[in-house]
Short mmCIF file of C-alpha atoms and ligand atoms in Angstrom, two decimals:
data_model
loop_
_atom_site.label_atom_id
_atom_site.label_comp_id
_atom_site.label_asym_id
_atom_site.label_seq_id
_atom_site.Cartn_x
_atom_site.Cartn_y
_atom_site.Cartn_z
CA UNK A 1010 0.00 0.00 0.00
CA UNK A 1011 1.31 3.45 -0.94
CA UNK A 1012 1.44 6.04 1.39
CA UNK A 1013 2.78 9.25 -0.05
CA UNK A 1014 0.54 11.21 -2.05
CA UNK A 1015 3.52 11.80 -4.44
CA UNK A 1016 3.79 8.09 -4.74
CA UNK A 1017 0.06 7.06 -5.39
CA UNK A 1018 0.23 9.43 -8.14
CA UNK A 1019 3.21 8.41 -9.57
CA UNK A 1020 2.10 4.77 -9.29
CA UNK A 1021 -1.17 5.40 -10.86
CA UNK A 1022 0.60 7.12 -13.84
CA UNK A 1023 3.22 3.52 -14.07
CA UNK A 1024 0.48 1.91 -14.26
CA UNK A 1025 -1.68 3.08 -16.81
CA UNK A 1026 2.03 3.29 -18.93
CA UNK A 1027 2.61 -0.46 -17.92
CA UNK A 1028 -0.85 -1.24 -19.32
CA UNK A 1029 -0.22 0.81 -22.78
CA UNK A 1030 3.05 -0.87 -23.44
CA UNK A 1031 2.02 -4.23 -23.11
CA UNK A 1032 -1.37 -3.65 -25.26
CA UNK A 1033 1.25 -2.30 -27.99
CA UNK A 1034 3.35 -5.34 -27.75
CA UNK A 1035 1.18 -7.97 -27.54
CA UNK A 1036 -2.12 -6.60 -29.14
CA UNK A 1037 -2.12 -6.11 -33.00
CA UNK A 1038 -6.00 -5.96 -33.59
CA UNK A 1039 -6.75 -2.58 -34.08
CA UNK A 1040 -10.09 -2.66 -32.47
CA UNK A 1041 -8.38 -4.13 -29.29
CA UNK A 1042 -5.80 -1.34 -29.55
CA UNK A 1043 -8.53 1.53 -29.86
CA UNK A 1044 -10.94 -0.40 -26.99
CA UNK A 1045 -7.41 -1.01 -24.95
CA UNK A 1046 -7.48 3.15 -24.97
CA UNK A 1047 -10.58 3.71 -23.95
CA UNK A 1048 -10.07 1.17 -21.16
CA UNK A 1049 -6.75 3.36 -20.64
CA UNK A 1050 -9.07 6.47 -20.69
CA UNK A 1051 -11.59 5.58 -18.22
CA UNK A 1052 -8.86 3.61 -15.62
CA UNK A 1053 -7.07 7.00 -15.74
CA UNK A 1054 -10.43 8.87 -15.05
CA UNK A 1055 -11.28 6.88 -12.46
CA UNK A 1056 -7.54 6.56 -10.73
CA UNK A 1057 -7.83 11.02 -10.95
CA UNK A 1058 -11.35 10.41 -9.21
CA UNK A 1059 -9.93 8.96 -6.77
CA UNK A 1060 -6.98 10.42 -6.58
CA UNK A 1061 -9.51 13.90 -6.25
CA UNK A 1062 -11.74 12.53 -3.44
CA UNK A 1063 -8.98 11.50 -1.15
CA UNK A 1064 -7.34 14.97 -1.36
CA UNK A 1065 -10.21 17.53 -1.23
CA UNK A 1066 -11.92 15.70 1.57
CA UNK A 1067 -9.09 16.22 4.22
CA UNK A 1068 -8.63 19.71 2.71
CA UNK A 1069 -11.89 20.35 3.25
CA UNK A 1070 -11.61 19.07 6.84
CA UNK A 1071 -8.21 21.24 7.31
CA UNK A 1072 -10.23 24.47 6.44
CA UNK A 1073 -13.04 23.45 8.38
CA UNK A 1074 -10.69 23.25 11.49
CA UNK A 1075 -8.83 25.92 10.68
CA UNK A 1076 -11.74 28.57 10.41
CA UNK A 1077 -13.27 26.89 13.68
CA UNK A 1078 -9.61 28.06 15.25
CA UNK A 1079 -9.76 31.63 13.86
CA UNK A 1080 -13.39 31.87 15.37
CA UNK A 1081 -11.88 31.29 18.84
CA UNK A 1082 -12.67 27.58 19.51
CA UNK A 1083 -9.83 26.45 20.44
CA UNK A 1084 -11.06 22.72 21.07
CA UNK A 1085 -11.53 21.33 17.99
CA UNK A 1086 -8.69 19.03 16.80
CA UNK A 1087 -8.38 17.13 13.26
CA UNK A 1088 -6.56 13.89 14.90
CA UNK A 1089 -5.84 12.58 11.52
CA UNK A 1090 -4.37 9.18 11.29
CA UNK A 1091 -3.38 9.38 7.47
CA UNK A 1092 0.60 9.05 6.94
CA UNK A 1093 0.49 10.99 3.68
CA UNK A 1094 1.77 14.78 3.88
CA UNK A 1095 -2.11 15.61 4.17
CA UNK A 1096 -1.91 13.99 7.44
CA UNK A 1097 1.40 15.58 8.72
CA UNK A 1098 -0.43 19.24 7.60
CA UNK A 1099 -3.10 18.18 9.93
CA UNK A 1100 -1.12 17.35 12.70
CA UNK A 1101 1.27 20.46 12.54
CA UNK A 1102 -2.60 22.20 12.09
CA UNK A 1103 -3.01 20.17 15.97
CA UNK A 1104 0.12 21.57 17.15
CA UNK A 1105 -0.80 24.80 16.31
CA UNK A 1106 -3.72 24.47 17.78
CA UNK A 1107 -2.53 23.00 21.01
CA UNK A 1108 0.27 26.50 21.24
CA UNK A 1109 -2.25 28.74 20.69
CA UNK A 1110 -4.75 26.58 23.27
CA UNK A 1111 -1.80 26.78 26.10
CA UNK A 1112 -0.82 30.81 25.69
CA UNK A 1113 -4.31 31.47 25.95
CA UNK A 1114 -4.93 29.64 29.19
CA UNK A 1115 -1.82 31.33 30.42
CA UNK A 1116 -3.07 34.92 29.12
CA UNK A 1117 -6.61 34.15 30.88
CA UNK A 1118 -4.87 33.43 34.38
CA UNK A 1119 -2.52 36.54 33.58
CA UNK A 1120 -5.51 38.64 33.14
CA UNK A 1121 -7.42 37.07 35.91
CA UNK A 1122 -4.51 37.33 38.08
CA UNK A 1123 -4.39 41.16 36.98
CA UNK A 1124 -7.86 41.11 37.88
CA UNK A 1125 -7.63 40.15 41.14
CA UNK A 1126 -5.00 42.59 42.34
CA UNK A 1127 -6.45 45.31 40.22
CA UNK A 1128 -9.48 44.32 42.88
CA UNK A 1129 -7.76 43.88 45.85
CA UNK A 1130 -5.93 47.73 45.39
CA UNK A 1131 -7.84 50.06 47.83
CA UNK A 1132 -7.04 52.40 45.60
CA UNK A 1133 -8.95 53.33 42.57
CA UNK A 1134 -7.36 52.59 39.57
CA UNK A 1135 -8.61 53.26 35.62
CA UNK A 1136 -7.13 53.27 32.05
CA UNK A 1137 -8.30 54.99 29.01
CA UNK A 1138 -7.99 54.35 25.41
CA UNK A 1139 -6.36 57.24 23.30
CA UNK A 1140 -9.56 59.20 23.52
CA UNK A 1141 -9.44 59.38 27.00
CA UNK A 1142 -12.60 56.72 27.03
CA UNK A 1143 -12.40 54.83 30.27
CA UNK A 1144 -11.63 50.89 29.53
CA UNK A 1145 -10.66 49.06 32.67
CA UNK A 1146 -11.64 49.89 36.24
CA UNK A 1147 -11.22 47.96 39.48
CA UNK A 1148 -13.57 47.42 42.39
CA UNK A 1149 -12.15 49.89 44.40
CA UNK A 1150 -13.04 52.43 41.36
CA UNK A 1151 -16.82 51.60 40.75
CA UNK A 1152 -17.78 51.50 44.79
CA UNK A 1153 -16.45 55.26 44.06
CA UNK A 1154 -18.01 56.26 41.20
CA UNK A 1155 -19.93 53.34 39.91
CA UNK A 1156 -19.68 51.82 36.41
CA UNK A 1157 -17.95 54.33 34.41
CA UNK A 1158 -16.68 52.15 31.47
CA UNK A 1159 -16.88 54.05 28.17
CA UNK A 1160 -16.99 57.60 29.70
CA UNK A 1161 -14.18 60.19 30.12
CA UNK A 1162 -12.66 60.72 32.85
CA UNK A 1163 -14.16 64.35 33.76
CA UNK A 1164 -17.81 62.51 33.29
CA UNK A 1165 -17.01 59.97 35.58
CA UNK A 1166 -15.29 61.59 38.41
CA UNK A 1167 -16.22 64.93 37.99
CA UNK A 1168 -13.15 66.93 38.10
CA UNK A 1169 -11.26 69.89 35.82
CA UNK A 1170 -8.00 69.19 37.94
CA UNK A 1171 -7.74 65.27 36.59
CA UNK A 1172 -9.49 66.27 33.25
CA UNK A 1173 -6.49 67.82 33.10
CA UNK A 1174 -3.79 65.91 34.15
CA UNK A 1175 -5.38 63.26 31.71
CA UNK A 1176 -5.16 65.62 28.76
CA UNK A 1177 -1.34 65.80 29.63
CA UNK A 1178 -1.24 62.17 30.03
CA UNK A 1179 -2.17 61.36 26.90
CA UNK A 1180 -0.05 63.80 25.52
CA UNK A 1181 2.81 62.26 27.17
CA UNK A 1182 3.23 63.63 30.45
CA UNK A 1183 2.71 62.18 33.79
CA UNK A 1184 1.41 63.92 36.44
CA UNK A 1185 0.06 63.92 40.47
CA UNK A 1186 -2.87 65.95 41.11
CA UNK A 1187 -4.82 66.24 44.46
CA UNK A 1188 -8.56 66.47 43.29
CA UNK A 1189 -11.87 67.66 45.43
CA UNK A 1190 -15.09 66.27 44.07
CA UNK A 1191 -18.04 64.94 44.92
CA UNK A 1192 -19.58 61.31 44.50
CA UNK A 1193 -22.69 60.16 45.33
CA UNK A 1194 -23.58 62.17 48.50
CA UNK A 1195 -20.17 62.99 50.73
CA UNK A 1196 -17.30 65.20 49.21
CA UNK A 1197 -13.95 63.37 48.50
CA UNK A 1198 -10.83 64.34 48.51
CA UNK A 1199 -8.08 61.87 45.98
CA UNK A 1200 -4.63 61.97 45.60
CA UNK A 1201 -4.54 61.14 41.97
CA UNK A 1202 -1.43 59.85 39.79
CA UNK A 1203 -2.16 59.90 35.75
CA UNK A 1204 0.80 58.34 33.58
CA UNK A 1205 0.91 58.08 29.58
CA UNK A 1206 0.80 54.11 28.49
CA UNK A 1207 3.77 53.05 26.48
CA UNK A 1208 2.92 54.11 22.85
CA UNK A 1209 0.35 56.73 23.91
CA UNK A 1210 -1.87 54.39 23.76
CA UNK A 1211 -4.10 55.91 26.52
CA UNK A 1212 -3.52 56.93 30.75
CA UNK A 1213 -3.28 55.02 33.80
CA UNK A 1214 -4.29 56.89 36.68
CA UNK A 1215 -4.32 56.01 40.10
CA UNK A 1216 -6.99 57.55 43.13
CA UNK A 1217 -6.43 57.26 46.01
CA UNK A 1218 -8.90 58.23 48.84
CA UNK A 1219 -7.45 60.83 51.38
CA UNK A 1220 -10.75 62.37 52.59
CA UNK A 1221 -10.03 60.29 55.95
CA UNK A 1222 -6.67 61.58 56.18
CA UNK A 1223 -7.06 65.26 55.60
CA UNK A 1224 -10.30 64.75 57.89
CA UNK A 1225 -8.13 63.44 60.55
CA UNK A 1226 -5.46 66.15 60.18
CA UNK A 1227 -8.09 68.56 60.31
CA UNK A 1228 -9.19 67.88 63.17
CA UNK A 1229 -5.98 67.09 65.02
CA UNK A 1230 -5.18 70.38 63.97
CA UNK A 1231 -8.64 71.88 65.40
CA UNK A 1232 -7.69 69.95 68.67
CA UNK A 1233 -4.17 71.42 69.50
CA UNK A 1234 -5.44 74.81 68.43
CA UNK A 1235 -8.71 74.63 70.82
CA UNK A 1236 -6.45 73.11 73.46
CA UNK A 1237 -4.15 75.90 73.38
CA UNK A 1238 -6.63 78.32 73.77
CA UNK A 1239 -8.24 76.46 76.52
CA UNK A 1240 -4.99 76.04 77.85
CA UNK A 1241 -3.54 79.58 77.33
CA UNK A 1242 -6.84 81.34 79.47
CA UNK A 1243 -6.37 80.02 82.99
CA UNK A 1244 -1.96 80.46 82.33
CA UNK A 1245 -2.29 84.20 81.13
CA UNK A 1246 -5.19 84.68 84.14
CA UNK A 1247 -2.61 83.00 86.64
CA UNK A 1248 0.16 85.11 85.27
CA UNK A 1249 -1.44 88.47 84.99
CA UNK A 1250 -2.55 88.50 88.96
CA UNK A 1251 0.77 86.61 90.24
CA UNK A 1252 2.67 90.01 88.41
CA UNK A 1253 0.30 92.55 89.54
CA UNK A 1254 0.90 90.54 93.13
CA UNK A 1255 4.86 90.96 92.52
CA UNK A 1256 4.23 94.84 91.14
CA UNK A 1257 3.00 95.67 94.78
CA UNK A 1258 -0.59 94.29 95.64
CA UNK A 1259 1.08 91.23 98.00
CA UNK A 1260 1.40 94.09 100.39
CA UNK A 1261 -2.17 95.17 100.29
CA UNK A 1262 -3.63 92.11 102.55
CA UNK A 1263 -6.97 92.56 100.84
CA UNK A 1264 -6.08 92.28 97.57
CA UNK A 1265 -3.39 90.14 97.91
CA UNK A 1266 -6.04 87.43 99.14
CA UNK A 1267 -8.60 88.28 96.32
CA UNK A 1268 -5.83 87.58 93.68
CA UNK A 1269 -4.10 84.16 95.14
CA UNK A 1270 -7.79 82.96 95.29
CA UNK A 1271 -8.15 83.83 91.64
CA UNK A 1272 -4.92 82.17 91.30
CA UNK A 1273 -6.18 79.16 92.83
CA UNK A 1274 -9.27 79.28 90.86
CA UNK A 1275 -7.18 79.20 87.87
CA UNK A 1276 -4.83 76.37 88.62
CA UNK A 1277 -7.81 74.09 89.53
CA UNK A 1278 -9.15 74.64 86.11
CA UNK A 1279 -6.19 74.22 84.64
CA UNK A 1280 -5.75 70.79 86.56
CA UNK A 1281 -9.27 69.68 85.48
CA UNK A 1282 -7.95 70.44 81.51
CA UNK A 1283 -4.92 68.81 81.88
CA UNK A 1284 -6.77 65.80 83.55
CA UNK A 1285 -9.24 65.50 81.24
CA UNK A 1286 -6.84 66.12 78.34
CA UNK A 1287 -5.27 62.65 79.39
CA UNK A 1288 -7.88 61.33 79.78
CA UNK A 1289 -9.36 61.87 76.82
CA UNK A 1290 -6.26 60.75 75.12
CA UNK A 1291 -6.38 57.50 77.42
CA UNK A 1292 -9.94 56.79 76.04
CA UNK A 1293 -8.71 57.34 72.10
CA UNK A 1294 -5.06 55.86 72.23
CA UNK A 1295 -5.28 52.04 70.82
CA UNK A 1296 -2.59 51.08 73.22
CA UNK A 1297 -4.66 51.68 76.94
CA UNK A 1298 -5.67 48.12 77.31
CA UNK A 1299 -9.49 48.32 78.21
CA UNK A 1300 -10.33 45.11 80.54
CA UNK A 1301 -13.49 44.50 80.03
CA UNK A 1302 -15.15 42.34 82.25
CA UNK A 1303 -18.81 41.96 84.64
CA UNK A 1304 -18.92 45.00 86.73
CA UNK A 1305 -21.68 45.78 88.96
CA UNK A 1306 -23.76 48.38 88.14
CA UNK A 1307 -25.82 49.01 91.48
CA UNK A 1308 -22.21 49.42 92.60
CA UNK A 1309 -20.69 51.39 90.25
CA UNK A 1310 -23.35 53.74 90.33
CA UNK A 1311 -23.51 54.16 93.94
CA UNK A 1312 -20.03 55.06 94.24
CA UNK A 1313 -20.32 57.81 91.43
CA UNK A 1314 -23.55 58.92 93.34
CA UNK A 1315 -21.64 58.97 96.50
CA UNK A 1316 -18.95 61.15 94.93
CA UNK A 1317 -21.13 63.76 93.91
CA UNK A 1318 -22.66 63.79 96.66
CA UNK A 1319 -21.34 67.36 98.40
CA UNK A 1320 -21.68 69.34 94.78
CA UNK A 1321 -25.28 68.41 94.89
CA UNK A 1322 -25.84 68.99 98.43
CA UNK A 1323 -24.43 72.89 97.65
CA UNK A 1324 -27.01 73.60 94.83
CA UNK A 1325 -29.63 71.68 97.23
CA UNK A 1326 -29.55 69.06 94.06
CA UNK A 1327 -31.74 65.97 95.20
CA UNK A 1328 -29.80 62.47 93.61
CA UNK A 1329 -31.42 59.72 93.37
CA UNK A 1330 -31.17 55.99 91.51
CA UNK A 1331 -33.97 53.90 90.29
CA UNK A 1332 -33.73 50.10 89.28
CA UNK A 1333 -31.43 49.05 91.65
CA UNK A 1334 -32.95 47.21 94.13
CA UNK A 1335 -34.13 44.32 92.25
CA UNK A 1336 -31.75 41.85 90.60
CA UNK A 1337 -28.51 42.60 90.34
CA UNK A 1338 -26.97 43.32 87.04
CA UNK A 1339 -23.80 43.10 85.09
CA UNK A 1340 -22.55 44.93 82.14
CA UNK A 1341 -18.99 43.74 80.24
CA UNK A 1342 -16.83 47.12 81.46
CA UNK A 1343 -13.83 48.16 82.72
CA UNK A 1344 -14.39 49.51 86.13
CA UNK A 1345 -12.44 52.84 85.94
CA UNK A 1346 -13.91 53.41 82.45
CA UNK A 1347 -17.63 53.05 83.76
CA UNK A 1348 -17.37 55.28 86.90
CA UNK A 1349 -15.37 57.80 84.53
CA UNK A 1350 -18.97 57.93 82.67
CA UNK A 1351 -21.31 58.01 85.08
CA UNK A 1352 -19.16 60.48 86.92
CA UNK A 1353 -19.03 62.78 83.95
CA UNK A 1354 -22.73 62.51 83.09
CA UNK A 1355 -24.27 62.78 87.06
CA UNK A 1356 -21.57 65.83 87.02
CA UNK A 1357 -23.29 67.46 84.55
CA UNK A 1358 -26.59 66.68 85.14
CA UNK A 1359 -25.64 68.65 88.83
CA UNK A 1360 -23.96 71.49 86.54
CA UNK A 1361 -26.72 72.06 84.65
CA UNK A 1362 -29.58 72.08 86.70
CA UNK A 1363 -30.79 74.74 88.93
CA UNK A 1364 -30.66 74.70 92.10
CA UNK A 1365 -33.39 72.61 93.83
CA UNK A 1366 -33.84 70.33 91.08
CA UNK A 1367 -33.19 66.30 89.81
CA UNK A 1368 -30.75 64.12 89.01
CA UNK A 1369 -31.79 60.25 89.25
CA UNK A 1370 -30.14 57.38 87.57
CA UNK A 1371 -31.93 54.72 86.27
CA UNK A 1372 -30.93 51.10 85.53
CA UNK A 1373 -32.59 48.39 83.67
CA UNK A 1374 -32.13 45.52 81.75
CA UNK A 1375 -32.62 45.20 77.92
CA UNK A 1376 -33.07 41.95 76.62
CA UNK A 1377 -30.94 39.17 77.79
CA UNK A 1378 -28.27 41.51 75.57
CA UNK A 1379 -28.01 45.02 77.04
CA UNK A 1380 -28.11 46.93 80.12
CA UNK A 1381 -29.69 50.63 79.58
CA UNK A 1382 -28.11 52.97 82.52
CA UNK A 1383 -30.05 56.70 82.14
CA UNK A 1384 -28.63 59.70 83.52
CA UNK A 1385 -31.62 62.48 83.32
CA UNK A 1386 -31.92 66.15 84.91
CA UNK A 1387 -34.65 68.27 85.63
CA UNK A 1388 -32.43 71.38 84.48
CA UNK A 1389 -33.03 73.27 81.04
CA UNK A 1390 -32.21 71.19 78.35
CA UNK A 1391 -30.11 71.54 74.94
CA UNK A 1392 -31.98 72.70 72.03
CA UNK A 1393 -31.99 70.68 69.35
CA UNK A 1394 -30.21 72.30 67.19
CA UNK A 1395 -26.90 71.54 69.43
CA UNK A 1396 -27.71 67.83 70.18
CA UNK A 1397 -25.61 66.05 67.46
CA UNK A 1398 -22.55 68.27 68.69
CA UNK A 1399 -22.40 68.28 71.93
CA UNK A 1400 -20.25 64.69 71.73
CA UNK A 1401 -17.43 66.64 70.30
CA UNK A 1402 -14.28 67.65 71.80
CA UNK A 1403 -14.81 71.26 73.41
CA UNK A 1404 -17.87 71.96 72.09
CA UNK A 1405 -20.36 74.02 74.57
CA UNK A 1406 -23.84 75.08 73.98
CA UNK A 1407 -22.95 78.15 76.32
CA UNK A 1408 -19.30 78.61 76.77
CA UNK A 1409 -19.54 81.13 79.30
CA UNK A 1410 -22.00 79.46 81.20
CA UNK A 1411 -20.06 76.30 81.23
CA UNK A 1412 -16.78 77.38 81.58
CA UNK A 1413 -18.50 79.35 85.15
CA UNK A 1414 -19.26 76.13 85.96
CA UNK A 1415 -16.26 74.55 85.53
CA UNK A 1416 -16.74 72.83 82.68
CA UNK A 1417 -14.20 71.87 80.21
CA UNK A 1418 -15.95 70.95 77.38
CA UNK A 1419 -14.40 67.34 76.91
CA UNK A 1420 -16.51 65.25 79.52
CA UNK A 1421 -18.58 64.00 76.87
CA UNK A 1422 -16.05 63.14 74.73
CA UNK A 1423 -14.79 60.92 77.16
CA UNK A 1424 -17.87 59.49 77.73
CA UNK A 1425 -18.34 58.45 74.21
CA UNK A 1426 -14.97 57.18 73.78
CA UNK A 1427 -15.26 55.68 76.73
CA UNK A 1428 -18.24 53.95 76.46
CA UNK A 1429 -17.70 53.03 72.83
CA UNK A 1430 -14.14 51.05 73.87
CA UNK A 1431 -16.15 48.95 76.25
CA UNK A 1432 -18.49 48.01 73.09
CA UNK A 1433 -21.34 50.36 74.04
CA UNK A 1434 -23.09 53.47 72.58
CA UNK A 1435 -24.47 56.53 74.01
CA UNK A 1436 -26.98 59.06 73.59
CA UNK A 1437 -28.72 61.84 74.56
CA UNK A 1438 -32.61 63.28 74.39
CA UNK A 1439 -33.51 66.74 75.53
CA UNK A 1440 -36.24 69.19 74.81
CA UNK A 1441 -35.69 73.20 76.04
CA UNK A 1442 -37.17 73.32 80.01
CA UNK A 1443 -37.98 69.94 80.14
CA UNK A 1444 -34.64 68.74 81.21
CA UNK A 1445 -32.04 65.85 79.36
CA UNK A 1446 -31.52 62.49 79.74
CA UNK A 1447 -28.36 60.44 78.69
CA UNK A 1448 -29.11 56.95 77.74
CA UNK A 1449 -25.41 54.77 77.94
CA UNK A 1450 -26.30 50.88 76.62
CA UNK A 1451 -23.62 48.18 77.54
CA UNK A 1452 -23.71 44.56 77.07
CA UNK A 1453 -24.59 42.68 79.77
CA UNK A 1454 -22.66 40.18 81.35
CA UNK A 1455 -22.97 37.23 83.20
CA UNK A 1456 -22.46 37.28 86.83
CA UNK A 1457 -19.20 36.21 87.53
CA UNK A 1458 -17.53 34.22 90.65
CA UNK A 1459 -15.54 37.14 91.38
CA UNK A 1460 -18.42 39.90 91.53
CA UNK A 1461 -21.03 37.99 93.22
P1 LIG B 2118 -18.40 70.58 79.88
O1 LIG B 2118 -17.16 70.18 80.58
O2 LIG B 2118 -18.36 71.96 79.32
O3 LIG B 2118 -19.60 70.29 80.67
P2 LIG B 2118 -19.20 68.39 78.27
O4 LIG B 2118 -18.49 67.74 77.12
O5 LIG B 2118 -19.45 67.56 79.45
O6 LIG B 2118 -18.39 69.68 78.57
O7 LIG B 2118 -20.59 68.94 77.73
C1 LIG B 2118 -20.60 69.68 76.52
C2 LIG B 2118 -21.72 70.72 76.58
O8 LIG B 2118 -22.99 70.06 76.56
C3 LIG B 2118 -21.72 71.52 77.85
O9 LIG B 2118 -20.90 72.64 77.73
C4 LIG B 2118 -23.18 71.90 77.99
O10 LIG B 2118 -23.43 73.06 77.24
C5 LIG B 2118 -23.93 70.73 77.36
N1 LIG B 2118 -24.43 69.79 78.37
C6 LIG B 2118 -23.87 68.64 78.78
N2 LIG B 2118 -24.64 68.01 79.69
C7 LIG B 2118 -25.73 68.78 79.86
C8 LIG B 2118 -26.91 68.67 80.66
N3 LIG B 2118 -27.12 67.62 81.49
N4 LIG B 2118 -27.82 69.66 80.57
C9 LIG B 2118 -27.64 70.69 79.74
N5 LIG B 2118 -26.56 70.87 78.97
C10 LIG B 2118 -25.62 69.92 79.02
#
């Protein structure tokens, strides 16, 4: 059996020559001669048939496989088993085939592993085409602005400064711009780096969200300012009657009393800043430890009660508790922490209500969860307009009446801090005349070996 295509053809033609020579030789009847040929013709005809049929079929086949390729399926295979040169093109057409198969996989899990750190960035990353059309985006991009594939950059972000800095980008030049703009409903601020793609082929820019960061720094900055000033009254106070003492009025036994009680005056409220200062900064700082565990709250609230005792008796300030007597509770809480709150809140409640009036603590359980402790006054309440402030550092509804009170304007900072690191939240309700109430929730605990 012939296996070369070259040598089937050249067979068939031996053949057919074979078969002529010996009719001429042997054969002298011309009829036999003439029907000899067209027995020649029609054994060539049907050796090119054939011949024909056992070419164009795997041909066919070939371009049938090859086209499939080109379309992108990358499975299909001829497996030929022929040994002629038709069958090695079909199995180089395999190879092939198998190549392009393997750098495809290997592109997919490039681009998927692309995909996944493109993802896992925080920051938001996009790259245009040479129109400045947005192609690729990562997750951090589109919880920022959505899907914003196909738009320009200004459309989807919403800034002149990085409309900008990607017109220079795709003109060649990289740049770092710090943009303010405004997605969905809070204002942003992003640090943003745009860079041309090799070829100009489009930008790459990287956002990256600072609103956090410049918050932070503003208000760290708000902080040592406010602290400063807070700081800087009592000192220059102090100062100014401690020189006026030294420029003569120590000898004048009247004055001389008046001013070192100012003096005193002075250097207690400077003591209260500087002690709530740290411990304010004890509440915040990540490394105080908080050891959390069951406290109990008749306790802790009768010792805080019991402290406050003599400032209430002097505005003729009735405290009482409610809630107590029945069983006893637990809350998860570090024991300093909690009398640090109730302290501060009872304090105020005193501060703020005139003389004669109420301050009662009340304790119950919520759920099998939570314990509620409430703090409320019979004094004249915070409008509402103050309510959601009054949690931040130094802010007074009245600084002059606080400050105559002794306030320092960071109790209830501490107490939120405070009552946040032992996993709880607090809050307040007040209407104008009608007095406030401060609700703190902790979780409860079980009662332990130790505290019963
Ligand atoms: P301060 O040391 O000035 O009391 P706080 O942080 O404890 O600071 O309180 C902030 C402000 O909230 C106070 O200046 C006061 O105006 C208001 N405030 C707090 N507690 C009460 C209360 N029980 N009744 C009325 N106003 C209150």
């Amino acid at each position: 059996m012939l296996k070369s295509l070259r040598a089937r053809i050249f067979g068939a033609i031996v053949l057919v020559t074979i078969a002529g020579v010996l009719l001429s030789l042997f054969v002298t009847d011309p009829r036999i001669i003439v029907g000899g040929g067209v027995f020649a013709l029609l054994l060539g005809g049907l050796l090119a048939e054939l011949l024909t049929r056992s070419l164009t079929q795997p041909v066919a086949e070939i371009a049938r496989v090859t086209a499939a390729l080109t379309a992108g399926d990358v499975g299909v295979r001829l497996r030929s088993e022929r040994e002629d040169e038709l069958g090695e093109l079909a199995r180089s057409v395999d190879r092939m085939a198998d190549a392009v198969d393997e750098r495809l996989a290997r592109m997919n899990s490039e681009e998927a592993q692309l995909r996944t750190i493109l993802d896992a960035m925080v920051e938001s990353v996009f790259v245009t085409d040479r129109e400045g059309r947005i192609r690729v985006t990562n997750a951090a991009l589109q919880r920022l602005a959505g899907r914003v594939e196909g738009r320009t950059a200004v459309e989807a972000i919403r800034s002149p400064e990085l409309h900008e800095a990607v017109g220079g980008a795709l003109g060649g030049v990289a740049s770092s711009v710090t943009i303010e703009t405004r997605l969905g409903v809070d204002p942003r601020i992003l640090a943003a780096h745009v860079a041309p793609l090799p070829g100009r082929l489009g930008v790459v820019a990287v956002l990256h969200d600072v609103t956090d960061l410049k918050l932070a720094d503003t208000v760290r900055r708000d902080f040592v300012a406010n602290a400063s000033h807070e700081l800087r009254t009592p000192l220059t106070a102090i100062r100014g009657f401690a020189e006026t003492l030294a420029d003569g009025a120590v000898s004048d036994p009247v004055l001389a009393k008046r001013f070192l009680g100012r003096i005193l005056e002075h250097s207690v409220r400077l003591q209260r800043l500087v002690d709530d200062l740290l411990e304010l900064s004890r509440a915040e700082s990540p490394d105080v430890v908080f050891t959390l565990e069951p406290v109990d709250v008749a306790g802790a609230v009768a010792k805080a009660l019991r402290g406050l005792e003599r400032s209430a008796m002097e505005k003729k300030i009735t405290l009482g508790a409610e809630g107590l007597a029945g069983e006893a509770l637990f809350v998860e809480a570090d024991a300093v922490a909690l009398d640090h709150v109730l302290v501060n809140l009872i304090d105020n409640g005193v501060k703020y209500t005139p003389d004669g009036g109420q301050v009662t603590v009340r304790v119950r359980a919520a759920g099998d969860e939570h314990v509620e402790l409430e703090v409320a006054d019979t004094g004249g309440g915070i409008a509402q307009s103050h309510l959601s402030r009054i949690f931040e550092r130094f802010y007074r509804v009245d600084s002059g009446r606080a400050r105559e009170v002794g306030g320092t304007g960071l109790g209830l900072a501490i107490v939120k801090h405070f009552t946040q690191r032992m996993g709880g939240e607090v809050s307040v309700e007040s209407k104008l005349g009608r007095g406030t109430t401060f609700l703190v929730r902790l979780r409860r605990a079980q009662k332990s070996t130790d505290a019963a």
